[in-house]
mmCIF file of C-alpha atoms in Angstrom:
data_model
loop_
_atom_site.group_PDB
_atom_site.id
_atom_site.type_symbol
_atom_site.label_atom_id
_atom_site.label_comp_id
_atom_site.label_asym_id
_atom_site.label_seq_id
_atom_site.Cartn_x
_atom_site.Cartn_y
_atom_site.Cartn_z
ATOM 1 C CA UNK T 1 -26.516 12.286 18.653
ATOM 2 C CA UNK T 2 -23.286 12.452 20.153
ATOM 3 C CA UNK T 3 -20.229 12.710 17.170
ATOM 4 C CA UNK T 4 -17.117 10.699 17.977
ATOM 5 C CA UNK T 5 -13.946 11.380 19.073
ATOM 6 C CA UNK T 6 -11.336 11.697 16.835
ATOM 7 C CA UNK T 7 -8.779 10.177 15.620
ATOM 8 C CA UNK T 8 -5.280 9.417 17.183
ATOM 9 C CA UNK T 9 -4.041 10.811 14.138
ATOM 10 C CA UNK T 10 -2.519 13.977 15.055
ATOM 11 C CA UNK T 11 -3.135 15.579 11.126
ATOM 12 C CA UNK T 12 0.006 17.315 9.070
ATOM 13 C CA UNK T 13 0.654 20.742 7.552
ATOM 14 C CA UNK T 14 -1.106 18.615 4.013
ATOM 15 C CA UNK T 15 -4.036 16.693 6.062
ATOM 16 C CA UNK T 16 -5.859 17.645 9.107
ATOM 17 C CA UNK T 17 -7.440 15.634 11.628
ATOM 18 C CA UNK T 18 -10.455 16.360 10.659
ATOM 19 C CA UNK T 19 -10.152 14.277 6.967
ATOM 20 C CA UNK T 20 -8.415 11.210 9.356
ATOM 21 C CA UNK T 21 -11.776 11.429 11.349
ATOM 22 C CA UNK T 22 -13.920 11.909 8.300
ATOM 23 C CA UNK T 23 -12.422 8.923 6.230
ATOM 24 C CA UNK T 24 -12.676 6.995 8.773
ATOM 25 C CA UNK T 25 -16.507 8.016 9.795
ATOM 26 C CA UNK T 26 -17.240 7.693 5.982
ATOM 27 C CA UNK T 27 -15.600 4.197 6.168
ATOM 28 C CA UNK T 28 -17.337 2.480 8.832
ATOM 29 C CA UNK T 29 -20.334 3.879 6.726
ATOM 30 C CA UNK T 30 -19.649 1.999 3.827
ATOM 31 C CA UNK T 31 -19.829 -1.040 5.613
ATOM 32 C CA UNK T 32 -23.837 -0.449 6.696
ATOM 33 C CA UNK T 33 -25.265 1.505 3.820
ATOM 34 C CA UNK T 34 -24.851 3.352 0.547
ATOM 35 C CA UNK T 35 -22.447 6.448 0.875
ATOM 36 C CA UNK T 36 -22.674 8.584 -2.350
ATOM 37 C CA UNK T 37 -19.921 7.454 -4.189
ATOM 38 C CA UNK T 38 -18.631 11.990 -4.576
ATOM 39 C CA UNK T 39 -16.749 10.439 -1.079
ATOM 40 C CA UNK T 40 -14.927 7.797 -2.518
ATOM 41 C CA UNK T 41 -13.688 10.473 -4.854
ATOM 42 C CA UNK T 42 -12.629 12.656 -2.623
ATOM 43 C CA UNK T 43 -10.925 10.301 -0.491
ATOM 44 C CA UNK T 44 -9.453 9.015 -3.996
ATOM 45 C CA UNK T 45 -8.676 12.478 -4.595
ATOM 46 C CA UNK T 46 -6.319 13.023 -1.194
ATOM 47 C CA UNK T 47 -4.601 9.610 -1.611
ATOM 48 C CA UNK T 48 -3.652 11.080 -4.879
ATOM 49 C CA UNK T 49 -2.691 14.756 -3.397
ATOM 50 C CA UNK T 50 -0.887 13.238 -0.715
ATOM 51 C CA UNK T 51 1.244 10.898 -3.865
ATOM 52 C CA UNK T 52 2.168 13.188 -5.683
ATOM 53 C CA UNK T 53 2.687 16.175 -3.568
ATOM 54 C CA UNK T 54 5.861 14.332 -1.943
ATOM 55 C CA UNK T 55 3.703 13.846 1.757
ATOM 56 C CA UNK T 56 2.466 10.000 1.732
ATOM 57 C CA UNK T 57 6.095 9.540 3.494
ATOM 58 C CA UNK T 58 4.766 12.000 6.470
ATOM 59 C CA UNK T 59 1.064 10.846 6.296
ATOM 60 C CA UNK T 60 2.486 7.470 7.019
ATOM 61 C CA UNK T 61 4.086 8.652 10.087
ATOM 62 C CA UNK T 62 1.333 9.964 11.277
ATOM 63 C CA UNK T 63 -1.938 7.966 10.481
ATOM 64 C CA UNK T 64 -1.167 4.890 8.202
ATOM 65 C CA UNK T 65 -4.150 3.151 8.318
ATOM 66 C CA UNK T 66 -5.635 6.805 7.876
ATOM 67 C CA UNK T 67 -3.948 6.628 4.429
ATOM 68 C CA UNK T 68 -5.102 2.676 4.164
ATOM 69 C CA UNK T 69 -7.811 3.635 3.489
ATOM 70 C CA UNK T 70 -7.786 6.271 1.448
ATOM 71 C CA UNK T 71 -5.515 4.090 -0.835
ATOM 72 C CA UNK T 72 -8.481 1.165 -0.109
ATOM 73 C CA UNK T 73 -11.075 4.076 -1.403
ATOM 74 C CA UNK T 74 -8.898 4.895 -4.214
ATOM 75 C CA UNK T 75 -8.743 1.650 -5.866
ATOM 76 C CA UNK T 76 -11.194 1.800 -8.861
ATOM 77 C CA UNK T 77 -10.722 5.432 -9.698
ATOM 78 C CA UNK T 78 -6.740 4.678 -9.440
ATOM 79 C CA UNK T 79 -7.393 2.201 -12.482
ATOM 80 C CA UNK T 80 -9.790 4.363 -13.977
ATOM 81 C CA UNK T 81 -7.617 7.477 -14.062
ATOM 82 C CA UNK T 82 -3.850 5.978 -13.973
ATOM 83 C CA UNK T 83 -4.577 1.820 -15.150
ATOM 84 C CA UNK T 84 -4.221 -1.063 -13.908
ATOM 85 C CA UNK T 85 -0.237 -1.362 -13.445
ATOM 86 C CA UNK T 86 -0.373 2.232 -10.933
ATOM 87 C CA UNK T 87 -3.472 0.795 -9.344
ATOM 88 C CA UNK T 88 -1.466 -2.208 -8.911
ATOM 89 C CA UNK T 89 0.961 0.024 -7.242
ATOM 90 C CA UNK T 90 -1.662 1.325 -4.722
ATOM 91 C CA UNK T 91 -2.602 -1.820 -3.761
ATOM 92 C CA UNK T 92 0.712 -2.843 -3.487
ATOM 93 C CA UNK T 93 0.695 0.309 -0.440
ATOM 94 C CA UNK T 94 -2.803 -0.339 0.881
ATOM 95 C CA UNK T 95 -1.502 -3.883 1.580
ATOM 96 C CA UNK T 96 1.922 -2.992 3.597
ATOM 97 C CA UNK T 97 -0.167 0.083 5.676
ATOM 98 C CA UNK T 98 -2.876 -2.859 6.914
ATOM 99 C CA UNK T 99 0.114 -5.699 7.139
ATOM 100 C CA UNK T 100 2.621 -3.391 8.976
ATOM 101 C CA UNK T 101 0.383 -1.191 11.211
#
């Protein structure tokens, strides 16, 4: 089978274009089949890393919908690791990205 083209996102120093392409493909796959939990955990870790490193704004400028995908898949882990209030903040980031972009 032919692999899909990369996303329109260019990538940044901290998040390569391949990460955005992988996030897109995992998000598509989750809609139709079982995807191992580790992929969701890795997407959550990517989102948390962006947030902690201060690179979230740059990532949003590069690939807002990619960040939205990471944020959406991070929500369950966000609540487990950081509690309901932080998960709510992450949800609001997701909601804003989907609304604005």
